[in-house]
């Protein structure tokens, strides 16, 4: 059974069909690419899959469960986590605290135990801080755990956002243009990191990307969107050779 | 010697920043107690200190809404009034039959609960709205409370609620202040506080992390209302009469100035600002008439500076400069003290003085903005 299955997912904004009939099946442990020119509707797909927007038609299933129209919190609990195209960190909080917010749902401490500092507070706090430090360590951010997150350099902010998403313990990770604004060296590093997440966390990854080199480098399959419609779908090598895709990209 | 150095090491590991508010308030309280013990605290002095502590309680509770939750409340005095009137009425009912130590805590909790009930009542519809609405609705709420208090019989009408047992003194005010600080800071430094701050910093990302926005907003708002009610109850018992004018919207603005002046989200800052703004007008009598004007000007200035790129950079530079100057002075003191024993350690000194992260973050942020713009285009 595929981890994510969408059936004709569509959304209209006041007459504008931003996405129409988006259908994919993503198997477990894949790195799947979603590409297409600007304004094609890629981010809108992510917003539907995370419950930010309610699709006007179509359904989607995570691990067989229908999540169409559910709230972002519910969808997150069920195992979809994401990063954002324009980084959305908790800017005034520390790097560690950012990851701790990701671990929020796992923290079962009640307000009274927190205010009275009962043993339960100390236990959960210690446990989750260890977890957060371990996650930061994977991304080489543990040295900056106590830094204010908005003071991190750009590349590290992207990594922190991924770490925070992973902290919510997802089955499916959605990355929105993770390489945007990175130099080639950083992009190479990022590709390594993404592979490492897939293998180390046994993760399925759906990623939006502009950089075709990155896409062909790490994705096994892709879907190409253009003006909200699916232009091509399948193995990377085949899709990138598709004449319709080439015109959509070069014709821009 | 080994013992001393191990103590030193442990002290170094302690995150002092977490305890600054307790240290400041504790030291201030200790000084007052000592002064009092040796007869150095007269009636005016102890009354002023009591008021400063009461306003600190109120400012700190407002800071939970403004600084931690990031929502503007212009009607905090409304919660203060609810707690004040209810608390005072409970006290009047219980005072004849119970000792102070028994009924005063009961009145404070009753006042807090009354205010919390109002917090839920206006929080439920309002917190779903965005930004400005909250400011307007809280302002309207406090005006309604003011008008109602002025016209009802059981609140004593325009001339105020009379014959309240004036049992607040600087000692119980400080004890309550410390308890309130513990509650707020333990709360904010937990799962719940982090959830609330994440909403403040980025609501969309908070939701994507599974944070229940409505629940936490309401929780923070209600807790702040409860604590404001407790503060209001303390305030009501500072005198035998509670007049509606002393809990009107001017008070809300005063509290807001304390929070903004002390730094949003900084509880220590709120306490210090509350103390300064309570004590300063007393000692500078001529300021009394212009107080509200000065407050308004200070508010405008701070808002303008914080929302203007260039001015904010100057401000950051100024604070960075102050920090460096302080660090240098501190280093000098250290070397002067140690001078007889050891030669100074210049390496450590330069490292401290070179710390000026404000400038670096500035560069990073603009670079990031540019990249983002390119990516978005
Ligand atoms: N909330 C919204 N309201 C109206 N139009 C929207 C909204 N969100 C996205 N769109 C439109 O949907 C289209 C796709 O946008 P988006 O998904 O951000 O594209 P991209 O593929 O670059 O991520 C754009 O034309 C955009 O203007
Ligand atoms: Mg996009």
XYZ file of C-alpha atoms and ligand atoms in Angstrom:
657
model
C 0.000 0.000 0.000
C 1.371 3.445 -0.840
C 2.134 5.790 2.070
C 0.470 8.707 0.291
C -2.275 8.380 -2.243
C -4.137 11.334 -3.715
C -7.152 11.084 -5.989
C -7.959 14.033 -8.251
C -7.071 16.568 -5.582
C -8.266 19.994 -6.781
C -8.660 23.477 -5.381
C -10.068 26.714 -6.754
C -9.465 30.216 -5.434
C -12.304 32.469 -6.525
C -12.607 30.938 -9.982
C -8.875 30.303 -10.441
C -8.108 26.606 -10.648
C -4.849 26.551 -8.716
C -4.559 22.749 -8.757
C -6.734 20.349 -10.698
C -6.890 16.572 -10.563
C -3.633 15.966 -8.780
C -3.211 12.206 -8.386
C -0.102 10.438 -7.106
C 0.840 7.275 -5.319
C 4.031 7.369 -3.316
C 5.495 4.159 -1.973
C 7.171 3.948 1.406
C 10.807 5.023 1.599
C 10.796 6.900 -1.692
C 12.129 10.330 -2.467
C 9.504 11.786 -4.739
C 9.876 15.074 -6.593
C 7.233 17.665 -7.377
C 8.480 20.109 -9.967
C 7.119 22.795 -12.207
C 7.478 26.488 -13.002
C 6.605 29.211 -10.494
C 2.924 29.501 -9.764
C 2.268 25.964 -10.966
C 0.527 25.072 -7.713
C 3.214 23.022 -5.967
C 3.030 24.824 -2.623
C -0.748 24.709 -2.875
C -0.533 20.907 -3.057
C 1.505 20.930 0.164
C -1.026 23.229 1.781
C -3.791 20.799 0.943
C -1.833 17.789 2.161
C -1.193 19.500 5.502
C -4.730 20.766 5.998
C -3.930 24.460 5.576
C -6.296 24.548 2.589
C -9.324 22.281 2.197
C -9.438 20.760 -1.283
C -12.559 21.676 -3.265
C -12.582 18.206 -4.830
C -10.701 14.930 -4.559
C -9.366 12.970 -1.614
C -6.040 11.955 -0.153
C -5.011 9.061 2.043
C -2.057 8.570 4.331
C -1.293 4.935 4.932
C -4.841 4.136 3.855
C -6.528 6.642 6.176
C -8.617 9.335 4.515
C -7.309 12.683 5.759
C -9.199 14.942 3.359
C -10.529 18.035 5.099
C -8.945 17.207 8.451
C -7.329 19.931 10.582
C -3.577 20.633 10.329
C -3.085 19.383 13.883
C -4.849 16.111 13.198
C -2.947 15.585 9.970
C 0.331 16.332 11.743
C -0.488 13.822 14.491
C -1.223 11.236 11.821
C 2.230 11.689 10.375
C 2.614 14.478 7.828
C 5.287 17.097 8.556
C 6.547 19.868 6.335
C 8.988 22.693 5.826
C 8.140 25.992 4.189
C 9.328 27.710 1.031
C 10.072 30.917 2.923
C 11.529 29.540 6.138
C 9.177 29.714 9.101
C 11.186 29.198 12.243
C 10.197 30.389 15.686
C 12.570 33.280 15.324
C 12.803 34.547 18.887
C 13.205 31.078 20.351
C 16.405 29.091 20.604
C 17.399 26.329 18.219
C 16.705 23.727 20.904
C 13.303 25.228 21.692
C 12.354 25.084 18.024
C 12.898 21.334 18.037
C 11.133 21.014 21.387
C 8.037 22.597 19.837
C 8.302 19.912 17.175
C 8.244 17.359 20.003
C 5.167 19.067 21.477
C 2.719 16.228 20.847
C 5.085 13.721 22.430
C 5.266 15.760 25.637
C 2.558 14.507 27.958
C 3.248 16.940 30.795
C 0.186 18.788 32.129
C 0.142 22.491 33.102
C 0.011 21.806 36.843
C 3.023 19.525 36.829
C 4.840 22.251 34.894
C 3.899 25.099 37.200
C 4.574 23.104 40.364
C 7.674 21.501 38.831
C 6.551 18.012 39.821
C 8.782 15.010 39.026
C 6.752 14.400 35.906
C 7.892 17.736 34.504
C 11.564 17.002 35.086
C 11.242 13.509 33.638
C 9.522 14.509 30.389
C 11.680 17.588 30.018
C 14.901 15.582 30.362
C 13.692 12.872 28.022
C 12.614 15.258 25.281
C 15.662 17.480 25.597
C 17.833 14.421 25.062
C 15.779 13.570 22.010
C 16.035 17.120 20.692
C 19.801 17.205 21.200
C 20.140 13.886 19.394
C 18.154 15.253 16.452
C 20.199 18.443 16.347
C 23.335 16.346 16.408
C 22.248 14.556 13.222
C 22.091 17.926 11.482
C 25.302 19.238 13.005
C 23.385 21.901 14.902
C 23.948 20.734 18.453
C 26.729 23.250 18.970
C 24.226 26.034 18.362
C 21.437 24.584 20.516
C 21.221 27.665 22.714
C 21.451 30.219 19.879
C 18.451 32.262 18.856
C 17.220 30.564 15.704
C 16.874 33.700 13.581
C 20.593 34.363 14.100
C 21.601 31.147 12.331
C 23.017 31.360 8.828
C 20.589 30.544 6.047
C 21.645 26.975 5.336
C 21.415 26.040 8.986
C 17.979 27.582 9.271
C 16.815 25.259 6.496
C 18.328 22.303 8.332
C 16.731 23.338 11.590
C 13.371 23.494 9.899
C 13.837 19.933 8.686
C 14.936 18.825 12.163
C 11.847 20.427 13.670
C 9.613 18.691 11.138
C 11.253 15.342 11.887
C 10.716 15.917 15.595
C 6.972 15.535 15.077
C 7.716 11.898 14.164
C 6.166 11.886 10.682
C 5.645 9.086 8.193
C 5.784 11.513 5.309
C 8.049 14.536 5.098
C 7.176 17.389 2.752
C 10.071 19.684 1.798
C 9.170 22.904 -0.008
C 12.130 24.075 -2.113
C 14.759 23.048 0.445
C 17.596 24.208 -1.792
C 16.192 27.667 -2.538
C 18.863 30.294 -2.055
C 21.649 27.808 -1.432
C 24.993 27.787 -3.223
C 26.056 24.614 -5.100
C 28.169 23.436 -2.184
C 25.290 23.791 0.265
C 22.958 22.115 -2.213
C 25.296 19.119 -2.452
C 25.359 18.887 1.312
C 21.589 19.104 1.417
C 21.227 16.202 -1.022
C 23.368 14.124 1.305
C 21.225 15.138 4.254
C 17.999 14.246 2.469
C 19.309 10.792 1.587
C 20.484 10.367 5.140
C 17.025 11.234 6.461
C 15.411 8.718 4.172
C 17.750 5.928 5.237
C 18.293 6.854 8.884
C 14.703 7.728 9.721
C 13.067 5.255 7.356
C 11.238 8.215 5.872
C 9.193 8.880 2.772
C 9.965 12.280 1.299
C 8.003 14.421 -1.115
C 9.987 17.430 -2.184
C 9.321 20.469 -4.297
C 12.320 21.638 -6.228
C 13.325 24.087 -8.904
C 16.815 22.804 -9.413
C 16.510 19.971 -11.941
C 20.001 18.779 -11.146
C 19.023 18.189 -7.550
C 15.820 16.483 -8.615
C 17.532 14.112 -11.016
C 20.220 13.538 -8.388
C 18.033 12.236 -5.588
C 14.447 11.669 -6.684
C 13.333 8.309 -7.982
C 10.043 9.538 -9.365
C 8.583 12.937 -10.159
C 5.374 14.710 -11.036
C 5.527 17.848 -13.140
C 2.876 20.488 -12.565
C 2.077 23.309 -14.950
C -0.741 25.794 -14.353
C -2.193 23.418 -11.784
C -2.428 20.427 -14.089
C -0.222 17.365 -14.174
C 2.045 17.568 -17.194
C 3.984 14.356 -16.708
C 4.539 11.714 -14.107
C 6.878 8.766 -13.645
C 10.558 7.863 -13.473
C 12.860 10.873 -13.392
C 14.859 9.905 -16.496
C 11.735 9.499 -18.589
C 9.957 12.586 -17.372
C 12.884 14.939 -17.823
C 13.186 13.790 -21.433
C 9.483 14.351 -22.108
C 9.126 17.071 -24.799
C 6.134 18.655 -23.033
C 8.220 19.087 -19.866
C 11.131 20.517 -21.779
C 8.921 23.155 -23.425
C 7.259 24.031 -20.137
C 10.650 24.662 -18.598
C 12.490 26.232 -21.493
C 9.503 28.046 -22.870
C 9.215 30.041 -19.669
C 40.244 24.635 48.237
C 38.936 21.707 46.227
C 35.537 22.269 47.761
C 35.536 25.951 46.863
C 36.494 25.297 43.272
C 33.815 22.644 42.925
C 31.248 25.110 44.265
C 32.561 27.652 41.781
C 32.186 25.170 38.947
C 28.606 24.365 39.921
C 27.770 28.056 40.136
C 29.153 28.551 36.659
C 26.888 25.836 35.284
C 23.748 27.480 36.686
C 21.856 29.397 34.014
C 21.694 32.661 35.914
C 19.531 34.347 33.322
C 16.634 32.127 34.391
C 16.813 33.430 37.929
C 17.414 37.146 37.425
C 13.843 38.061 38.260
C 13.955 36.108 41.526
C 17.329 37.561 42.406
C 16.197 41.120 41.705
C 12.920 40.794 43.583
C 14.467 38.750 46.402
C 17.283 41.244 46.938
C 14.891 44.183 46.844
C 12.599 42.465 49.348
C 15.525 41.571 51.623
C 16.748 45.169 51.640
C 13.255 46.384 52.557
C 12.950 43.847 55.362
C 16.347 44.850 56.743
C 15.492 48.543 56.507
C 12.215 47.866 58.249
C 13.913 45.883 60.989
C 16.217 48.782 61.782
C 13.473 51.367 61.508
C 14.672 52.817 58.222
C 11.375 52.374 56.408
C 8.732 55.001 57.087
C 5.036 54.752 56.257
C 5.326 56.570 52.933
C 8.245 54.396 51.916
C 6.580 51.120 52.738
C 3.375 52.244 51.046
C 5.265 53.114 47.868
C 7.104 49.816 47.881
C 3.811 48.012 48.349
C 2.327 49.830 45.352
C 5.413 49.084 43.273
C 5.075 45.373 44.047
C 1.342 45.399 43.264
C 1.935 47.100 39.914
C 4.737 44.633 39.244
C 2.261 41.763 39.683
C -0.101 43.433 37.221
C 2.622 44.305 34.707
C 4.052 40.794 34.787
C 0.612 39.311 34.139
C 0.089 41.680 31.208
C 3.490 40.682 29.878
C 2.229 37.129 29.571
C -0.301 38.383 27.020
C 1.768 41.024 25.268
C 5.286 39.625 25.438
C 4.810 35.868 25.539
C 1.572 35.377 23.601
C 2.233 38.393 21.391
C -1.290 39.819 21.466
C -1.984 43.442 22.301
C -4.342 43.911 25.256
C -5.503 47.440 25.972
C -7.900 46.449 28.715
C -5.872 44.681 31.337
C -7.281 46.960 34.029
C -10.663 45.387 33.306
C -9.424 42.096 34.748
C -7.763 43.978 37.562
C -11.105 45.633 38.344
C -12.986 42.328 38.282
C -10.490 40.791 40.695
C -10.405 43.909 42.835
C -14.135 44.293 43.341
C -14.885 40.606 43.803
C -11.895 40.146 46.105
C -12.847 43.163 48.209
C -16.469 42.043 48.489
C -15.374 38.584 49.612
C -13.041 40.148 52.169
C -15.783 42.362 53.536
C -17.981 39.333 53.965
C -15.336 37.167 55.602
C -13.378 39.736 57.626
C -15.657 39.777 60.689
C -15.407 36.034 61.230
C -11.926 35.078 60.031
C -8.336 36.192 60.617
C -6.563 38.037 57.792
C -4.241 35.162 57.009
C -7.267 32.976 56.336
C -9.540 35.248 54.335
C -7.010 37.251 52.311
C -5.800 34.276 50.231
C -9.428 33.268 49.713
C -10.302 36.744 48.416
C -7.301 36.721 46.120
C -8.262 33.385 44.623
C -11.889 34.499 44.326
C -10.768 37.701 42.591
C -8.479 35.729 40.325
C -11.226 33.287 39.389
C -13.676 36.103 38.675
C -11.146 37.743 36.374
C -10.340 34.399 34.747
C -14.049 33.881 34.048
C -14.076 37.211 32.203
C -10.889 36.140 30.460
C -12.592 33.046 29.070
C -15.747 34.985 28.281
C -14.015 37.493 26.035
C -11.150 35.207 25.035
C -13.291 32.582 23.337
C -14.755 34.856 20.656
C -11.850 37.280 20.398
C -8.777 35.095 20.219
C -9.931 33.606 16.933
C -9.627 37.063 15.413
C -6.406 38.586 14.243
C -4.269 41.222 15.967
C -6.013 44.566 16.164
C -9.429 43.204 17.046
C -8.080 41.853 20.290
C -6.766 45.278 21.276
C -10.096 46.911 20.486
C -12.258 44.314 22.204
C -10.125 44.280 25.363
C -10.302 48.082 25.454
C -14.074 47.955 25.091
C -14.250 45.297 27.794
C -12.379 47.425 30.314
C -14.588 50.414 29.509
C -17.693 48.312 30.119
C -16.306 47.080 33.435
C -15.525 50.677 34.399
C -19.015 51.928 33.542
C -20.724 49.018 35.235
C -18.640 49.469 38.386
C -19.575 53.140 38.392
C -23.289 52.409 38.260
C -23.933 49.288 40.272
C -24.902 49.348 43.917
C -22.851 46.427 45.100
C -19.644 47.968 43.715
C -20.378 51.191 45.568
C -21.088 53.258 42.450
C -19.048 56.295 41.451
C -17.848 57.012 44.970
C -16.304 53.567 45.196
C -16.486 50.459 47.333
C -15.931 51.461 50.957
C -14.784 49.904 54.211
C -12.449 47.421 52.580
C -9.999 45.969 55.118
C -6.733 47.601 53.964
C -4.640 44.534 54.592
C -2.152 44.726 51.738
C 1.320 45.659 52.905
C 4.694 45.482 51.266
C 5.367 42.077 52.801
C 2.350 40.222 51.455
C 2.609 42.141 48.177
C 6.159 40.901 47.714
C 5.231 37.355 48.644
C 2.459 37.394 46.041
C 4.809 38.944 43.489
C 7.309 36.139 43.990
C 4.605 33.474 43.734
C 3.225 35.066 40.565
C 6.716 35.205 39.055
C 7.250 31.529 39.849
C 3.913 30.585 38.301
C 4.474 32.617 35.131
C 8.061 31.580 34.582
C 7.520 27.922 35.368
C 4.629 28.023 32.965
C 6.476 29.778 30.163
C 9.528 27.566 30.569
C 7.618 24.387 29.856
C 5.895 22.669 26.966
C 2.989 25.083 27.332
C 5.039 28.249 27.303
C 7.016 27.076 24.306
C 3.772 26.333 22.472
C 2.534 29.846 23.248
C 5.750 31.485 22.111
C 5.728 29.417 18.936
C 2.278 30.845 18.151
C 3.672 34.325 18.708
C 6.640 33.699 16.429
C 4.862 31.904 13.610
C 1.303 30.724 13.850
C 1.335 28.699 10.627
C 4.467 26.809 11.598
C 3.119 26.244 15.106
C 0.016 24.672 13.666
C 2.144 22.513 11.383
C 3.973 21.290 14.498
C 0.683 20.128 15.975
C 0.214 23.004 18.415
C -3.447 23.658 19.213
C -3.572 27.407 18.608
C -6.988 28.198 20.097
C -6.373 26.189 23.252
C -3.013 27.730 24.035
C -4.055 31.273 23.213
C -7.026 30.921 25.513
C -4.921 29.280 28.197
C -2.356 32.089 28.234
C -5.049 34.751 28.115
C -7.024 33.198 30.970
C -3.965 32.629 33.144
C -2.969 36.266 32.597
C -6.500 37.365 33.523
C -6.390 35.224 36.665
C -3.099 36.734 37.788
C -4.358 40.239 36.970
C -7.361 39.457 39.159
C -5.043 38.480 41.993
C -3.094 41.702 41.453
C -6.335 43.658 41.369
C -7.379 42.106 44.671
C -4.057 43.127 46.211
C -4.585 46.603 44.822
C -8.128 46.847 46.240
C -6.793 46.121 49.722
C -4.105 48.820 49.606
C -6.730 51.313 50.824
C -10.170 51.208 52.407
C -11.851 52.545 49.274
C -11.728 51.177 45.729
C -12.782 53.785 43.192
C -13.622 52.925 39.561
C -11.171 55.613 38.360
C -8.205 53.722 39.715
C -8.959 50.755 37.471
C -9.938 52.596 34.271
C -8.246 52.482 30.879
C -5.511 54.900 32.012
C -4.325 52.120 34.267
C -4.323 49.715 31.315
C -2.101 52.104 29.408
C 0.199 52.569 32.405
C 0.589 48.806 32.674
C 1.275 48.567 28.972
C 3.977 51.225 29.254
C 5.584 49.195 32.028
C 5.633 46.088 29.844
C 6.919 47.866 26.760
C 9.511 49.828 28.688
C 10.745 46.747 30.508
C 10.989 44.780 27.283
C 8.346 42.473 25.847
C 8.639 39.032 27.312
C 11.126 40.051 30.000
C 9.585 39.528 33.433
C 12.548 41.147 35.194
C 12.134 44.141 32.901
C 8.456 44.459 33.763
C 9.200 44.352 37.481
C 11.879 47.021 37.223
C 9.759 49.220 34.944
C 6.813 48.891 37.311
C 9.003 49.961 40.205
C 10.507 52.898 38.335
C 7.179 54.146 37.027
C 5.584 53.875 40.466
C 8.410 55.492 42.406
C 9.614 58.134 39.956
C 6.442 60.261 39.882
C 6.403 60.272 43.695
C 9.860 61.698 43.938
C 9.472 64.005 40.961
C 6.215 65.588 42.049
C 6.180 68.112 39.223
C 5.835 65.191 36.797
C 2.459 64.180 38.212
C 0.366 66.407 35.944
C 2.221 65.380 32.817
C 2.414 61.703 33.637
C -0.032 60.438 31.023
C 1.504 62.673 28.356
C 4.959 61.371 29.146
C 3.706 57.793 29.062
C 2.081 58.329 25.705
C 5.226 59.896 24.286
C 7.385 57.074 25.638
C 5.043 54.486 24.094
C 5.087 56.206 20.716
C 8.864 56.552 20.779
C 9.453 52.904 21.612
C 6.987 51.717 18.989
C 8.491 53.959 16.329
C 12.025 52.897 17.156
C 11.175 49.205 17.204
C 9.336 49.355 13.899
C 11.879 51.357 11.956
C 14.779 49.475 10.423
C 17.316 52.307 10.690
C 16.316 53.479 14.148
C 16.313 49.927 15.423
C 19.828 49.438 14.130
C 20.936 52.547 16.029
C 19.206 51.254 19.133
C 20.863 47.826 18.802
C 24.200 49.500 18.282
C 23.620 51.644 21.337
C 22.822 48.605 23.465
C 25.750 46.672 22.017
C 27.937 49.632 22.923
C 26.496 49.709 26.460
C 27.120 45.979 26.784
C 30.705 46.343 25.648
C 31.257 49.289 27.963
C 29.833 47.301 30.865
C 31.893 44.241 29.976
C 35.030 46.373 29.782
C 34.251 48.027 33.099
C 33.598 44.646 34.657
C 36.863 43.298 33.295
C 38.679 46.314 34.729
C 37.092 45.758 38.119
C 38.125 42.127 37.996
C 41.720 42.924 37.135
C 41.796 45.641 39.764
C 40.591 43.162 42.358
C 42.856 40.371 41.239
C 45.710 42.704 40.355
C 47.622 42.014 43.510
C 47.502 38.268 43.021
C 47.860 37.697 39.297
C 48.676 39.546 36.152
C 45.526 40.425 34.144
C 44.371 38.022 31.459
C 43.990 40.194 28.385
C 42.819 37.331 26.182
C 39.636 36.843 28.147
C 39.036 40.548 28.215
C 39.241 41.028 24.468
C 37.039 38.053 23.881
C 34.395 39.614 26.056
C 34.673 43.049 24.541
C 34.606 41.730 21.008
C 31.221 40.152 21.486
C 28.869 42.281 19.435
C 26.515 39.879 17.725
C 23.990 42.574 16.862
C 25.998 43.662 13.833
C 26.393 40.159 12.480
C 22.753 39.277 12.719
C 21.921 42.437 10.853
C 24.010 41.329 7.879
C 22.655 37.797 7.960
C 19.084 38.939 8.083
C 19.337 41.224 5.086
C 21.187 38.572 3.107
C 18.429 36.166 3.964
C 15.730 38.591 2.926
C 17.394 39.063 -0.430
C 17.694 35.356 -1.007
C 14.112 34.863 -0.044
C 12.953 37.555 -2.417
C 14.897 35.960 -5.238
C 13.443 32.568 -4.415
C 9.917 33.935 -4.257
C 10.002 35.911 -7.455
N -4.669 31.589 -0.743
C -4.670 31.813 -2.065
N -5.578 32.643 -2.606
C -5.593 32.886 -3.937
N -4.723 32.334 -4.804
C -3.782 31.504 -4.328
C -3.702 31.205 -2.928
N -2.670 30.342 -2.733
C -2.137 30.124 -3.952
N -2.798 30.816 -4.905
C -2.506 30.807 -6.335
O -2.280 29.491 -6.742
C -1.276 29.448 -7.724
C -0.210 28.465 -7.331
O 0.585 28.992 -6.295
P 1.716 28.155 -5.573
O 1.177 26.857 -5.170
O 2.287 28.997 -4.503
O 2.786 27.970 -6.729
P 4.211 27.294 -6.675
O 4.138 26.161 -7.643
O 5.189 28.316 -7.161
O 4.486 26.864 -5.289
C -0.761 30.845 -7.902
O -1.359 31.408 -9.044
C -1.240 31.548 -6.658
O -1.483 32.912 -6.921
Mg 5.898 27.469 -4.029
